[in-house]
Every structure is written in C-alpha cells, then in structure tokens.
Amino acid sequence: MNNEKILIVEDEKIIALDLQRRLERFGYSVVGMAADGQDAVNLAKDREPDIILMDIMLAGNMDGIEAAKQIRKKYAIPVIFLTAYTDEKTLERAKEVEPFGYILKPFKERELYTTIDIALYKNSVDRKLRKQERLFSAILHSINDGIIATDTELGIGFMNPVAEDITGWREAAAKGRHASTVLALQDPRLQRDLLASGPPLVDEKPFFFNEVVIKNNLGQTVIVDGSITRLHEKENSAEGFLIALRDITEMKRMSETINYQASHDSLTGLSNREEFSFKLNELIKNLRSSDGHHALLMIDVDRFKAINDTCGVLAGDELLRQVAQHVLANISRKDISARVGGDEFAIILKDCELEDSINVARRLQEAAAARKFVWQTTAFPVTLSLGVVPLSRESEDSHSILAAADDACHLSKEEGGNKINVFRVEDSKFQKRRGEMEWIAKINRAAEENRFVLWYQPIVPLDPAMGFQPKGEVLIRLVNADGSIARPNDFIPAAERYNLMPMVDRWVVKNAFASYRLLAERGSPIGSDLMSINLSGPSLLDDSLVDTILYEVRKNGLEPSSFCFEITETAAIQNLSWATRFMKRLKDEGFTFALDDFGSGFSSFGYLKNLPVDYLKIDGSLVQPIDESLVAYTMVESINSIGHVMGIKTIAEFVKSEAIRKKLIEIGVDYAQGYHIAEPAPMF
C-alpha cells in the first residue's frame, strides 16, 4: 500500500463518511469529498487524487457520468463508478467515460478494495504505456527518416511527417491503402517493385535497399535508401512491417557534384589531371589484351604567361576557356580531353593512327591561329605547341607516357613554339631530356639522404693595398650513389628546369652557415672570409626564404655582414621588383649582394641604379679573351668603370692565366676568381 490519494464523490453524507472510514482503514488517504458534479471537477483539479470513487446520481445539474467525463478529459484521473443504478441506458453512458471499475451498492469491503487496487494498477500501466507512446511518437516525428508501419498485407497504419514529405501523401489519406499504391519502390538491381507483389521476404534481419528512385504523389523524383523490417508478435509470426526511408536526393546530388568537381577542371569543364591519369591507366590496361592504336596529345599555349601578366588573370582564364573550346570542337565524342596544368591540355585520341593524330594536332593549331584572342582593344595571336605519343600494347605505364608527352611538348615550345614533336625513344633530343628527368630522381634522393657536399673557391683582391676583405664562393656538388662526384653542370640544369632549385638553395644556405661557424671555431682562414652564396631566380620570389636565412644566421650566432648572396643578372632583371624587395630586406639586416654573370646581355646598366648590389661579377665570357681581344678588354674596362662610379666593387670570374690577371690589374678590377687563382676544393 502506497497511501494512494482518493477523492470521494457522494451526495449522501453518511455513505461518504462510511466510505472514508473504510478506505482509511485499508491504508488509503481520502483527500476530499464532494456532493455534486461541479465540486468533484474542482476538487479533482485542486487535490490531484490518484483515483476517484464517483456516485453516478448526484444532486445538481451535473451527474457523476458528466463529471467523470470532464475529469478524464482535463486531468486523466481514473474513475470508479459507485452506484445503485444498473439500467442499460446508464451503463452505456458510463462506458463512454471508460471507467476503471463499476461497483454496485451495496458492496462488500473486499470487493471495494480489490476494485480500487486493480484500477490503480491498471492506471499505472496505462500511464507507462502513454508515456512510451508519447516518447515513440516524439521519436518517430522528429527523426530524419520516413517511417511507414503496415499490417501483414501491407495496409498502411501509420506514417510520420517525413514519410509524408517523401511520398507526397498525408497519413489520413494513406491509411488503409496498400503500401505499393503510396510508395513505388522500383529496385534497379532487382528490376522489380519491392512492394507490388506482396510482402517482401524479410527474415530475422531487415531487407535493405539503396538508391531507389521513386516518383511521389506530388510528381517529384526522390532518391531513397531504406529498409523493410518484419514486426514480430509471438512465436515468430508477423504482426506487420516497418518501412524506413531516407531521402538521399540532395546528398546524391551533392555527391555527384563533388565527384564532378573532383574529376573536372572548374574553369574549362574538361577532366582534370587526376581523372585523365585514371582513364589513361584504364586505357593502358585494355591495350595489354588488344591490338588497338591510340595517341596522346599534350598541348601548351605559347606565350600564355605574357598574356596573363599583361592583361591579368581574367584574360588568362578566358584564353584557356577558348583553347578548351578548340579542343572539344576538334575531337570526337569517344576521345578524352583534360586540362592537366596551368596552360597545358591533354587529349587521348582513341583508335587513331599516328598520321591521323598529327592531323588532329595541326587542326588544333589552325583553329587557335585562325581566331586571335581579343581582350578589350588588344588582339593577341594564339599558337600551340604540341607533343604526340603513340599508344599501343608496348606502351609503358601512364607516368612514363605523360613524361614522354611532356618532353615532346616542351621541345616544341623550346624550338620556338607552334611546333609538333612526335616522341621517339631513339631520338637524341629526347634522350637528352630523359637524362634530365633521371637527374630529378637523383637530386631528390640526394636531398633525402643528405648527399650534397659544399666546395669552396677563393675570390682574392687584386690590389692588396686596397685592404679588401678576401672572399670565397660556396659551390655545391652531388655525391652519386656509387660515391663519385657530380659537378653542378651535370644536375643544376635539370634542377632549374623542374623547379628544384629553391630546395637546393635552402640546403646550401642552411649548411653554409653551419659550416662557416665550424670553420671559424677551428680557426680556418676561410672562417674569416666574406662568404658568397648563390641564389637562383625562383628563390627571389620566395618571401619565406628571407625568414629562413635570418633564422639560420641567428641560430649559428653569425654576423650577416660575413655573407654575400650572388644572383644572376638574368634572374634579377626577369624578376626586378621581387629581386629588389628581396635584396633590400636582407641588406637592411647587414647582408651584401653580388650581381653574377654581369655583361652577358650588356643591357643591364639601366637596372643597376635600382638594384642594391655591392659587387659586379663580370661574366667569364668577357674576361677570358681580354689578353687577346681589344673589344673584350674595352667591355670589361667599361663595366669596371661604371661599377666604380656607382660605388660597386667588381669581380672578374674565369681567370685562367697570369696574363688575364695582369690585364685585370691594369684595368683596376677589384677581385679575381678562377682556376689560375685557386681551383674549387671541398670545404672540409
């Protein structure tokens, strides 16, 4: 007994008091007594009893049945009717209230107790069921999946709002209808409607379906994933089925969009490099088992950088779109086209002999040339450089094929542009280029295995009386896997061509600083020289290199004034604004700069006033013949004079004889470097 609260509604006071006495003896708590229907309703609200004993015939305008009806509707409190009237009409009215018991007067105490106890238990169970129903209803109405419950014959009994949205049917209209009339689940793999032929064969585990396209009642196309689960009643017999639906239309659309974006170039709409490589690999696999002949075309837009830099990125983008249109207009539907780089395109011409592929390449050149690129008021001629690689059963992997196409295309560009080169392994020009490609792997491995070494060549003052500080140039060598030494001319051209010089430069900077500190600690003469370090053109465009240089010099506790960076005349002029900014940042820290190979173009005097250089290294091609050529002598003399007028010291390189050294002294050049002065040697 839990001391449950009971409200007594009885218009005869004596009976009400007798009931109170009996109930309290049973352990119940009587929280109030009402003599009419309205009082009963008010007390039910105020006292919140667990159960109400209600006499049917009450004084006033509201009898017990009407009062019970209001109490049940408003407060959901269980009612037990307690009455002496048992006519059929009264019983029918009482049933409408769904009472939890009906006790006829006079009653026995045991009957009263049992009826109240059963009613309280039944009400407790009902409360739990209603709570579960509310919970399940909230879950079913809040989840993102559509839920449809059916009977064993697939008659619909329940639909949540998501299922209504997916099917286009309201629950009220769908109830009782066969599920197949509301939801056509046409499985593309099974080639049948999953519901039309009756309940599916669902065992203990749910039946899952994926990417089923349905046409809903509103005429909309919806793609769904889902499952059909059998609802069990007892002894493994089915009570019905539960159909779960998840609308993946938007997700499918987004997935397709993402897949498209991942495999296509957003600017031109052509395939991108990754997708092209995948299709090329598939084609090569198929060639292994067939005798087909295809061709790969690599296309480079000549002078694209000039147009892009002159007119801006928008103009460059428009030019690339126009080239893409030329590509699509001159190939068949079965061919594969892609944008594989900044201004590089590639085409796989299927079932195409070599001669036909060359004809396609010519048509592309003619199409591009026939339509000049016009931006605003300026017209630019457009030409294409192409490389052609035949594809057959003997073709290697995709990387080798793309490398060959790239070689052929770049050779066309290097030959002046608007050319077509067919890749042939035995051709010497391709062998040379392939040698450079091999150096790329060697350079990367040398960097990973720390197989670069530093050499050093002195740069000496020609007039000791001037008191100039001795200098020396840091040179790099590569130790091959067999221990032999590779000279810069062997690997630097490949590093420059394939943009590996910034990595090489960073290695040199880091190790040159560390070596200089070690030499100074050992008391080596080199440790007091002004050390010159070469930087390539691409490094001048890397702002982060300045931070690296400053970090390394401070980490090693060195003075910036002990170092001079050498940049070539060509690199400085091609990237004048970047070079000037780069140099000024480091000069503010105390570093000095030398302009290397000066005079090779003899057009750089106008730039000297803008470049904050401290030294001019006169190009060796001018220095070597000065003991025999008056023209060379005069040119060196002119460079030296202009440099001194501008307060710049001069260095002559490639000094190979005493005669040349004497001529340089006669001219008044400040420093000399070359094999006659000292040959390069390992720094340690």
XYZ file of C-alpha atoms in Angstrom:
684
model
C 0.000 0.000 0.000
C 1.438 3.368 -1.045
C -1.056 5.615 0.751
C -2.750 6.461 -2.577
C -4.962 9.538 -2.578
C -8.715 9.024 -3.171
C -11.446 11.575 -3.830
C -14.987 10.522 -2.794
C -17.892 11.967 -4.746
C -21.131 11.048 -2.941
C -24.158 13.249 -2.269
C -25.255 11.214 0.790
C -23.078 12.387 3.669
C -23.444 9.233 5.757
C -22.343 6.995 2.870
C -19.425 9.308 2.119
C -18.194 9.229 5.735
C -18.581 5.443 5.867
C -16.501 5.136 2.687
C -13.847 7.433 4.137
C -13.591 5.306 7.283
C -13.266 2.054 5.334
C -10.744 3.433 2.849
C -8.527 4.906 5.536
C -8.597 1.551 7.322
C -7.295 -0.010 4.086
C -4.439 2.497 4.143
C -5.711 4.938 1.546
C -5.690 8.708 2.005
C -9.011 10.452 1.404
C -8.120 13.926 0.116
C -11.633 15.248 -0.215
C -15.352 14.630 -0.513
C -17.727 16.250 -2.998
C -21.511 16.183 -3.049
C -22.110 17.393 -6.641
C -20.507 17.161 -10.061
C -19.001 20.660 -10.216
C -17.387 20.275 -6.794
C -15.968 16.957 -7.962
C -14.357 18.638 -11.010
C -12.920 21.463 -8.867
C -11.538 19.122 -6.188
C -10.006 16.845 -8.844
C -8.045 19.843 -10.055
C -7.030 21.112 -6.605
C -6.318 17.827 -4.761
C -4.904 15.767 -7.676
C -6.138 12.378 -6.373
C -4.810 9.090 -7.715
C -8.354 7.745 -8.183
C -11.941 8.948 -7.748
C -14.900 6.976 -6.358
C -17.818 8.557 -8.204
C -21.526 8.149 -7.490
C -23.486 8.410 -10.721
C -26.649 10.014 -9.378
C -25.642 13.358 -7.836
C -27.587 16.396 -6.818
C -27.358 19.426 -9.061
C -27.119 19.969 -12.815
C -24.115 17.645 -13.398
C -24.389 13.953 -12.670
C -21.448 11.644 -11.946
C -21.018 10.480 -15.549
C -20.742 14.028 -16.856
C -18.341 14.955 -14.042
C -16.221 11.854 -14.758
C -16.150 12.745 -18.444
C -14.767 16.238 -17.717
C -12.276 14.971 -15.158
C -10.931 12.301 -17.504
C -10.674 14.757 -20.377
C -8.988 17.515 -18.393
C -6.906 15.664 -15.815
C -6.764 11.994 -16.938
C -7.638 10.772 -13.419
C -9.129 7.231 -13.303
C -12.717 6.915 -12.054
C -14.585 4.028 -10.410
C -18.347 4.366 -10.527
C -20.125 3.573 -7.315
C -23.904 3.385 -7.810
C -27.105 1.512 -7.136
C -28.424 2.059 -10.688
C -27.789 -0.630 -13.255
C -30.184 0.107 -16.104
C -28.844 -0.399 -19.653
C -29.005 3.254 -20.605
C -26.961 4.313 -17.580
C -24.399 1.585 -18.243
C -23.999 2.662 -21.889
C -23.395 6.258 -20.837
C -20.903 5.114 -18.208
C -18.951 3.057 -20.750
C -18.249 6.193 -22.790
C -16.142 7.515 -19.903
C -14.046 4.315 -19.887
C -14.190 3.863 -16.097
C -11.633 1.704 -14.338
C -14.347 -0.092 -12.348
C -18.066 -0.276 -11.663
C -19.243 -1.211 -8.148
C -22.902 -1.697 -7.306
C -24.270 -0.673 -3.940
C -24.414 -2.249 -1.523
C -20.832 -3.595 -1.857
C -18.510 -5.642 0.222
C -15.285 -4.228 1.589
C -13.188 -6.877 -0.137
C -14.851 -6.074 -3.475
C -14.196 -2.348 -2.933
C -10.530 -2.890 -2.034
C -9.918 -5.281 -4.944
C -11.588 -2.978 -7.474
C -9.572 0.040 -6.280
C -6.307 -1.954 -6.259
C -6.844 -3.279 -9.795
C -7.854 0.173 -11.034
C -4.716 1.760 -9.566
C -2.509 -0.923 -11.122
C -4.258 -0.613 -14.482
C -3.881 3.173 -14.354
C -0.159 2.808 -13.562
C 0.296 0.516 -16.562
C -1.721 2.870 -18.763
C 0.416 5.820 -17.688
C 3.592 3.949 -18.620
C 2.111 2.962 -21.968
C 1.009 6.518 -22.679
C 4.477 7.775 -21.722
C 6.059 5.250 -24.084
C 3.596 6.203 -26.804
C 4.453 9.876 -26.373
C 8.158 9.021 -26.441
C 7.842 6.844 -29.543
C 5.610 9.420 -31.223
C 8.140 12.166 -30.483
C 10.949 9.994 -31.834
C 9.062 8.985 -34.966
C 8.038 12.587 -35.639
C 11.480 14.070 -35.030
C 13.824 11.641 -36.806
C 15.017 12.427 -40.304
C 13.894 9.065 -41.674
C 10.465 8.410 -43.067
C 8.614 5.655 -41.176
C 5.629 3.712 -42.525
C 4.018 0.953 -40.471
C 1.826 -1.609 -42.222
C -0.133 -4.732 -41.357
C 0.777 -8.149 -42.703
C -0.980 -7.382 -46.001
C 0.956 -4.104 -46.381
C -2.033 -1.966 -45.480
C -0.698 1.340 -44.130
C -1.476 2.089 -40.493
C 0.993 4.867 -39.657
C 3.161 7.449 -41.419
C 5.379 10.031 -39.790
C 5.738 13.568 -41.261
C 8.999 12.721 -43.047
C 7.310 9.774 -44.790
C 4.501 12.144 -45.791
C 7.038 14.544 -47.349
C 8.835 11.743 -49.206
C 5.702 10.084 -50.607
C 3.615 13.214 -51.076
C 0.742 11.525 -49.207
C -0.859 12.687 -45.951
C -1.230 9.978 -43.327
C -5.017 10.319 -43.191
C -5.333 9.741 -46.940
C -2.829 6.868 -46.977
C -4.202 4.870 -44.048
C -5.641 1.547 -45.129
C -4.165 1.765 -48.631
C -1.763 -0.862 -49.923
C 1.791 0.410 -49.498
C 2.621 -0.105 -53.183
C -0.051 2.445 -54.174
C 1.585 5.070 -51.985
C 5.223 4.110 -52.490
C 6.613 2.578 -55.704
C 9.978 1.087 -54.687
C 11.403 0.085 -58.063
C 14.763 -1.522 -57.299
C 17.073 -1.008 -60.338
C 19.213 -4.014 -59.417
C 16.339 -6.480 -58.941
C 14.291 -4.917 -61.751
C 11.066 -5.143 -59.773
C 8.838 -3.220 -57.388
C 9.674 -4.330 -53.859
C 6.078 -3.951 -52.631
C 3.787 -4.543 -55.628
C 3.921 -8.350 -55.499
C 3.105 -8.609 -51.815
C 5.095 -8.562 -48.597
C 8.832 -8.939 -49.245
C 10.746 -11.973 -47.992
C 12.015 -10.427 -44.781
C 13.553 -12.850 -42.294
C 15.042 -12.042 -38.926
C 17.252 -9.337 -40.461
C 15.847 -6.291 -42.250
C 15.832 -6.125 -46.040
C 17.909 -3.131 -47.177
C 17.636 -1.244 -50.457
C 19.791 1.568 -51.839
C 19.391 4.452 -54.275
C 15.842 3.571 -55.258
C 14.197 6.252 -57.394
C 10.545 6.974 -56.630
C 8.051 9.347 -58.193
C 5.949 10.703 -55.345
C 2.329 11.842 -55.302
C 3.403 15.442 -55.998
C 5.255 14.469 -59.182
C 8.667 14.913 -57.596
C 11.542 12.491 -58.155
C 13.090 11.342 -54.890
C 16.056 9.009 -54.347
C 15.861 6.941 -51.163
C 17.814 4.410 -49.154
C 15.874 2.293 -46.721
C 14.887 -0.975 -45.152
C 11.866 -3.225 -44.602
C 11.650 -4.892 -41.202
C 9.184 -7.515 -40.051
C 7.319 -6.716 -36.833
C 7.050 -9.835 -34.648
C 4.128 -10.625 -32.407
C 4.679 -14.096 -30.935
C 6.047 -17.452 -31.977
C 7.806 -15.740 -34.883
C 4.507 -14.761 -36.532
C 4.420 -11.412 -38.305
C 2.289 -8.566 -36.997
C 3.191 -6.307 -39.881
C 6.091 -4.468 -41.467
C 8.030 -1.293 -40.807
C 9.340 0.569 -43.857
C 12.115 3.073 -43.164
C 13.036 5.618 -45.839
C 15.876 8.098 -46.005
C 15.740 10.837 -48.618
C 19.239 10.980 -50.158
C 18.282 13.123 -53.151
C 20.265 16.147 -52.002
C 23.133 14.041 -50.714
C 23.235 12.193 -54.040
C 23.215 15.483 -55.923
C 25.973 16.874 -53.712
C 27.960 13.659 -54.062
C 27.665 13.810 -57.835
C 28.657 17.482 -57.729
C 31.647 16.719 -55.528
C 32.645 13.796 -57.753
C 32.333 16.018 -60.801
C 34.358 18.778 -59.164
C 36.952 16.250 -58.039
C 37.351 14.905 -61.576
C 36.890 18.052 -63.658
C 38.600 21.377 -64.095
C 36.262 24.097 -62.848
C 37.491 26.682 -65.362
C 37.206 24.740 -68.631
C 34.842 21.873 -67.754
C 37.365 19.345 -69.068
C 38.652 16.448 -66.981
C 41.447 17.303 -64.551
C 44.865 15.672 -64.354
C 43.839 13.026 -61.788
C 40.823 11.897 -63.813
C 42.848 11.939 -67.019
C 45.593 9.808 -65.438
C 42.978 7.321 -64.211
C 41.417 6.995 -67.683
C 44.863 6.712 -69.258
C 45.708 3.862 -66.859
C 42.479 2.076 -67.778
C 43.265 2.501 -71.469
C 46.761 1.066 -70.993
C 45.327 -1.968 -69.161
C 42.940 -2.602 -72.054
C 45.781 -2.257 -74.566
C 47.589 -5.168 -72.918
C 44.883 -7.512 -74.226
C 44.144 -5.816 -77.553
C 45.854 -4.586 -80.690
C 44.373 -1.115 -80.602
C 46.262 2.047 -81.514
C 45.626 5.346 -79.792
C 47.546 8.594 -79.381
C 48.204 11.035 -76.573
C 48.465 14.738 -77.406
C 49.995 17.210 -74.952
C 49.223 20.874 -75.700
C 50.913 24.006 -74.345
C 49.618 27.523 -75.047
C 52.525 29.596 -76.362
C 53.105 32.990 -74.691
C 50.270 32.344 -72.235
C 52.279 33.886 -69.395
C 52.787 37.081 -71.388
C 49.040 37.470 -71.982
C 48.217 36.537 -68.389
C 50.762 39.031 -66.993
C 49.873 41.803 -69.443
C 46.082 41.630 -69.301
C 45.510 39.945 -65.954
C 44.170 36.658 -64.643
C 40.669 37.151 -66.083
C 42.120 37.413 -69.569
C 44.259 34.327 -68.979
C 41.206 32.381 -67.813
C 39.220 33.417 -70.882
C 42.071 32.342 -73.166
C 42.147 28.910 -71.511
C 38.377 28.547 -71.976
C 38.729 29.367 -75.670
C 41.508 26.807 -76.090
C 39.301 24.227 -74.359
C 36.541 25.012 -76.888
C 39.008 24.425 -79.740
C 39.909 21.079 -78.188
C 36.284 19.944 -77.878
C 35.455 21.124 -81.393
C 38.237 19.091 -82.998
C 37.901 15.707 -81.282
C 35.229 13.022 -81.347
C 32.860 12.122 -78.517
C 34.814 8.990 -77.613
C 38.089 10.900 -77.159
C 39.202 12.070 -73.710
C 40.317 15.652 -73.064
C 41.682 17.296 -69.936
C 43.376 20.359 -68.572
C 46.436 18.900 -66.866
C 48.294 22.050 -65.817
C 48.179 25.836 -65.825
C 48.151 26.249 -69.608
C 48.583 22.588 -70.545
C 45.942 20.355 -72.074
C 45.995 16.658 -72.933
C 43.919 14.534 -75.290
C 43.622 10.786 -75.757
C 42.632 10.124 -79.350
C 41.056 6.679 -79.380
C 41.511 4.280 -82.305
C 43.765 6.778 -84.004
C 46.902 6.065 -86.046
C 49.940 8.313 -85.724
C 49.376 10.142 -89.018
C 45.768 10.915 -88.087
C 46.816 12.180 -84.631
C 49.305 14.568 -86.259
C 46.489 15.837 -88.493
C 44.351 16.483 -85.401
C 47.275 18.374 -83.837
C 47.558 20.540 -86.971
C 43.815 21.237 -86.952
C 44.092 22.411 -83.353
C 46.945 24.757 -84.273
C 44.999 26.117 -87.245
C 41.846 26.625 -85.147
C 43.765 28.547 -82.485
C 45.658 30.654 -85.044
C 42.502 31.459 -87.035
C 40.832 33.035 -84.034
C 43.011 35.673 -82.425
C 42.497 36.269 -78.736
C 40.969 39.725 -78.226
C 40.960 41.338 -74.795
C 39.411 44.763 -74.593
C 41.038 46.573 -77.534
C 44.120 44.380 -77.948
C 44.381 41.311 -80.183
C 46.913 38.565 -79.475
C 47.913 35.759 -81.841
C 47.441 32.320 -80.280
C 49.718 29.418 -81.162
C 50.005 25.964 -79.662
C 52.990 23.711 -79.060
C 52.140 20.008 -79.158
C 53.736 16.718 -78.272
C 52.408 13.435 -79.648
C 52.943 9.978 -78.127
C 51.613 6.875 -79.954
C 49.901 4.379 -77.626
C 49.991 0.650 -78.262
C 50.410 -2.661 -76.452
C 54.109 -1.879 -75.979
C 53.435 1.424 -74.175
C 54.795 1.747 -70.666
C 52.918 2.977 -67.584
C 50.989 6.238 -67.509
C 53.756 8.162 -65.736
C 56.240 7.305 -68.481
C 53.723 8.162 -71.193
C 52.868 11.533 -69.652
C 56.566 12.277 -69.163
C 57.213 11.448 -72.825
C 54.336 13.675 -73.938
C 55.639 16.442 -71.699
C 59.120 16.056 -73.205
C 57.775 16.282 -76.754
C 55.573 19.278 -75.923
C 58.369 21.197 -74.201
C 60.722 20.540 -77.100
C 58.114 22.061 -79.421
C 57.991 25.091 -77.176
C 61.783 25.366 -76.944
C 62.041 25.225 -80.737
C 60.107 28.486 -80.938
C 56.532 27.336 -80.369
C 53.726 26.422 -82.782
C 55.523 23.122 -83.459
C 54.541 19.454 -83.257
C 57.007 16.870 -81.958
C 56.348 13.130 -82.008
C 58.083 11.320 -79.162
C 60.605 8.696 -80.278
C 62.790 6.961 -77.716
C 65.773 6.682 -80.068
C 65.826 10.413 -80.873
C 68.894 12.113 -79.285
C 66.962 15.208 -78.225
C 64.590 13.037 -76.228
C 67.462 11.069 -74.745
C 68.995 14.317 -73.500
C 65.742 15.390 -71.950
C 65.203 11.940 -70.453
C 68.640 12.271 -68.874
C 67.431 15.436 -67.185
C 64.368 13.568 -65.932
C 66.642 10.957 -64.378
C 68.517 13.726 -62.606
C 65.286 14.809 -60.923
C 65.099 11.487 -59.055
C 68.810 11.656 -58.229
C 68.514 15.190 -56.843
C 65.522 14.271 -54.665
C 67.277 11.169 -53.346
C 70.451 13.158 -52.658
C 68.400 15.665 -50.639
C 66.673 12.899 -48.674
C 69.971 11.088 -47.992
C 71.964 14.310 -47.410
C 74.403 13.526 -50.246
C 75.080 17.113 -51.223
C 78.506 18.486 -50.229
C 79.920 22.019 -50.162
C 83.031 23.069 -52.029
C 84.736 26.427 -51.902
C 86.629 28.629 -54.393
C 88.545 31.720 -53.163
C 87.899 35.182 -54.611
C 91.026 37.258 -53.968
C 91.640 41.025 -54.012
C 93.865 42.035 -56.971
C 95.362 45.026 -55.153
C 96.394 44.133 -51.600
C 96.958 47.794 -50.908
C 93.227 48.444 -51.067
C 92.747 46.298 -47.958
C 89.691 44.482 -49.320
C 88.440 41.502 -47.311
C 89.156 38.146 -49.031
C 86.031 36.436 -50.383
C 85.093 32.931 -51.401
C 82.206 31.338 -53.268
C 80.319 28.365 -51.882
C 79.815 25.705 -54.575
C 77.662 22.595 -54.396
C 78.454 19.072 -55.514
C 76.292 15.943 -55.522
C 77.705 12.623 -54.352
C 76.337 9.867 -56.588
C 75.164 6.557 -55.160
C 78.479 4.972 -56.228
C 80.496 7.650 -54.407
C 81.537 9.621 -57.485
C 81.121 13.407 -57.518
C 78.632 15.094 -59.858
C 79.522 18.627 -60.869
C 76.931 21.440 -60.967
C 76.760 21.359 -64.783
C 75.527 17.769 -64.515
C 72.486 18.365 -62.308
C 71.812 22.115 -61.964
C 70.170 22.427 -65.468
C 67.656 19.716 -64.524
C 67.075 21.310 -61.120
C 66.417 24.669 -62.801
C 64.123 23.214 -65.444
C 61.995 21.282 -62.956
C 61.880 23.901 -60.201
C 64.084 22.084 -57.702
C 66.480 24.988 -57.191
C 64.571 26.543 -54.241
C 65.035 23.244 -52.360
C 68.727 23.129 -53.315
C 69.202 26.790 -52.312
C 67.694 26.186 -48.868
C 70.027 23.222 -48.321
C 73.048 25.336 -49.307
C 72.037 28.276 -47.074
C 71.485 26.085 -44.024
C 74.693 24.098 -44.425
C 76.849 27.057 -45.500
C 76.008 28.934 -42.291
C 76.657 25.867 -40.121
C 79.979 25.175 -41.952
C 81.131 28.805 -41.626
C 80.571 28.701 -37.869
C 82.514 25.423 -37.591
C 85.415 26.782 -39.707
C 85.575 29.926 -37.592
C 85.680 27.846 -34.389
C 88.558 25.817 -35.834
C 90.480 28.950 -36.771
C 90.392 28.194 -40.505
C 91.296 31.136 -42.824
C 88.026 30.538 -44.632
C 86.256 31.323 -41.368
C 87.230 34.971 -41.737
C 86.445 35.339 -45.473
C 83.384 37.085 -46.839
C 81.426 34.023 -47.940
C 79.371 34.227 -51.172
C 76.297 32.019 -51.570
C 74.412 31.607 -54.871
C 70.626 32.024 -55.021
C 68.529 31.032 -58.040
C 65.842 33.151 -59.686
C 62.855 31.246 -58.210
C 64.252 31.738 -54.690
C 63.947 35.515 -55.143
C 60.170 35.018 -55.391
C 60.017 33.158 -52.064
C 59.411 35.603 -49.207
C 59.710 32.797 -46.656
C 63.356 32.270 -47.670
C 64.242 35.609 -46.064
C 62.857 34.339 -42.757
C 64.811 31.091 -43.170
C 68.055 32.997 -43.825
C 67.577 35.222 -40.779
C 66.684 32.242 -38.596
C 69.752 30.232 -39.663
C 72.240 33.100 -39.272
C 70.961 33.873 -35.782
C 70.835 30.217 -34.791
C 74.532 29.888 -35.642
C 75.463 33.162 -33.928
C 76.900 34.718 -37.104
C 77.114 38.288 -38.411
C 75.096 38.958 -41.601
C 77.977 41.134 -42.861
C 80.046 37.953 -43.259
C 77.841 36.782 -46.152
C 77.197 37.900 -49.704
C 74.405 36.468 -51.837
C 75.047 36.107 -55.566
C 72.170 36.373 -58.021
C 72.494 36.237 -61.794
C 71.924 39.268 -63.965
C 69.158 37.400 -65.853
C 67.278 36.371 -62.679
C 67.451 39.901 -61.278
C 66.130 41.554 -64.449
C 63.354 38.993 -65.066
C 62.059 39.438 -61.511
C 63.189 43.030 -60.936
C 60.558 44.152 -58.418
C 60.747 40.897 -56.441
C 64.544 40.845 -56.557
C 64.758 44.468 -55.367
C 62.416 43.844 -52.460
C 64.201 40.603 -51.513
C 67.623 42.271 -51.588
C 66.551 45.334 -49.621
C 65.084 43.225 -46.814
C 68.359 41.331 -46.363
C 70.584 44.378 -46.888
C 68.731 46.074 -44.022
C 69.972 43.181 -41.862
C 73.601 43.626 -42.984
C 73.984 41.114 -45.844
C 75.639 42.133 -49.122
C 74.804 41.194 -52.719
C 76.718 40.453 -55.917
C 75.239 40.527 -59.417
C 76.619 37.436 -61.178
C 77.318 36.969 -64.929
C 77.091 40.722 -65.471
C 77.576 41.792 -69.066
C 76.359 38.608 -70.692
C 73.499 40.619 -72.153
C 75.157 44.008 -71.804
C 71.794 45.651 -71.323
C 71.760 45.920 -67.577
C 73.321 49.319 -66.809
C 69.883 50.884 -66.608
C 68.856 48.434 -63.896
C 71.903 48.959 -61.691
C 70.551 52.151 -60.184
C 67.522 50.183 -58.894
C 69.348 47.088 -57.669
C 71.085 47.489 -54.296
C 74.165 45.417 -55.225
C 77.629 45.704 -53.680
C 79.578 43.661 -56.252
C 79.501 43.085 -60.011
C 80.812 39.727 -61.189
C 81.894 40.321 -64.761
C 80.808 37.441 -66.993
C 83.588 34.963 -67.761
C 82.854 35.059 -71.491
C 84.129 38.677 -71.465
C 87.021 38.056 -69.071
C 88.659 35.041 -70.770
C 89.714 36.766 -74.050
C 90.839 40.164 -72.634
C 94.530 39.341 -73.145
C 93.858 38.754 -76.847
C 90.775 40.841 -77.755
C 90.671 44.626 -77.589
C 86.862 44.502 -77.728
C 86.690 42.196 -74.696
C 89.259 44.348 -72.891
C 87.241 47.506 -73.583
C 83.960 45.913 -72.453
C 85.475 44.745 -69.156
C 87.026 48.168 -68.687
C 83.654 49.847 -69.279
C 81.816 47.598 -66.810
C 84.525 48.157 -64.209
C 84.427 51.946 -64.673
C 80.643 52.202 -64.436
C 80.626 49.919 -61.392
C 83.193 52.067 -59.599
C 81.339 55.260 -60.480
C 78.271 53.740 -58.815
C 80.316 52.664 -55.770
C 80.168 48.974 -56.670
C 83.203 46.685 -56.396
C 83.990 44.424 -59.348
C 84.915 40.734 -59.563
C 86.295 39.016 -62.663
C 85.484 35.315 -62.975
C 87.108 32.572 -65.081
C 90.631 33.956 -64.594
C 92.605 31.123 -66.175
C 96.070 32.652 -66.709
C 98.583 35.113 -65.370
C 98.192 37.228 -68.489
C 94.493 37.706 -67.785
C 95.239 38.563 -64.135
C 97.688 41.260 -65.191
C 95.177 42.779 -67.611
C 92.591 42.891 -64.817
C 95.057 44.643 -62.522
C 95.779 47.089 -65.348
C 92.036 47.803 -65.732
C 91.604 48.148 -61.968
C 89.216 45.277 -61.295
C 88.908 44.691 -57.539
C 88.705 40.860 -57.270
C 89.617 37.812 -59.347
C 88.252 34.264 -59.309
C 89.296 31.338 -61.457
C 91.487 28.277 -61.813
C 94.634 30.439 -62.065
C 93.806 31.914 -58.654
C 92.638 28.698 -56.978
C 90.641 25.671 -58.041
C 87.440 24.709 -56.196
C 88.028 22.264 -53.345
C 85.955 20.582 -50.636
C 85.198 22.968 -47.797
C 86.371 20.346 -45.283
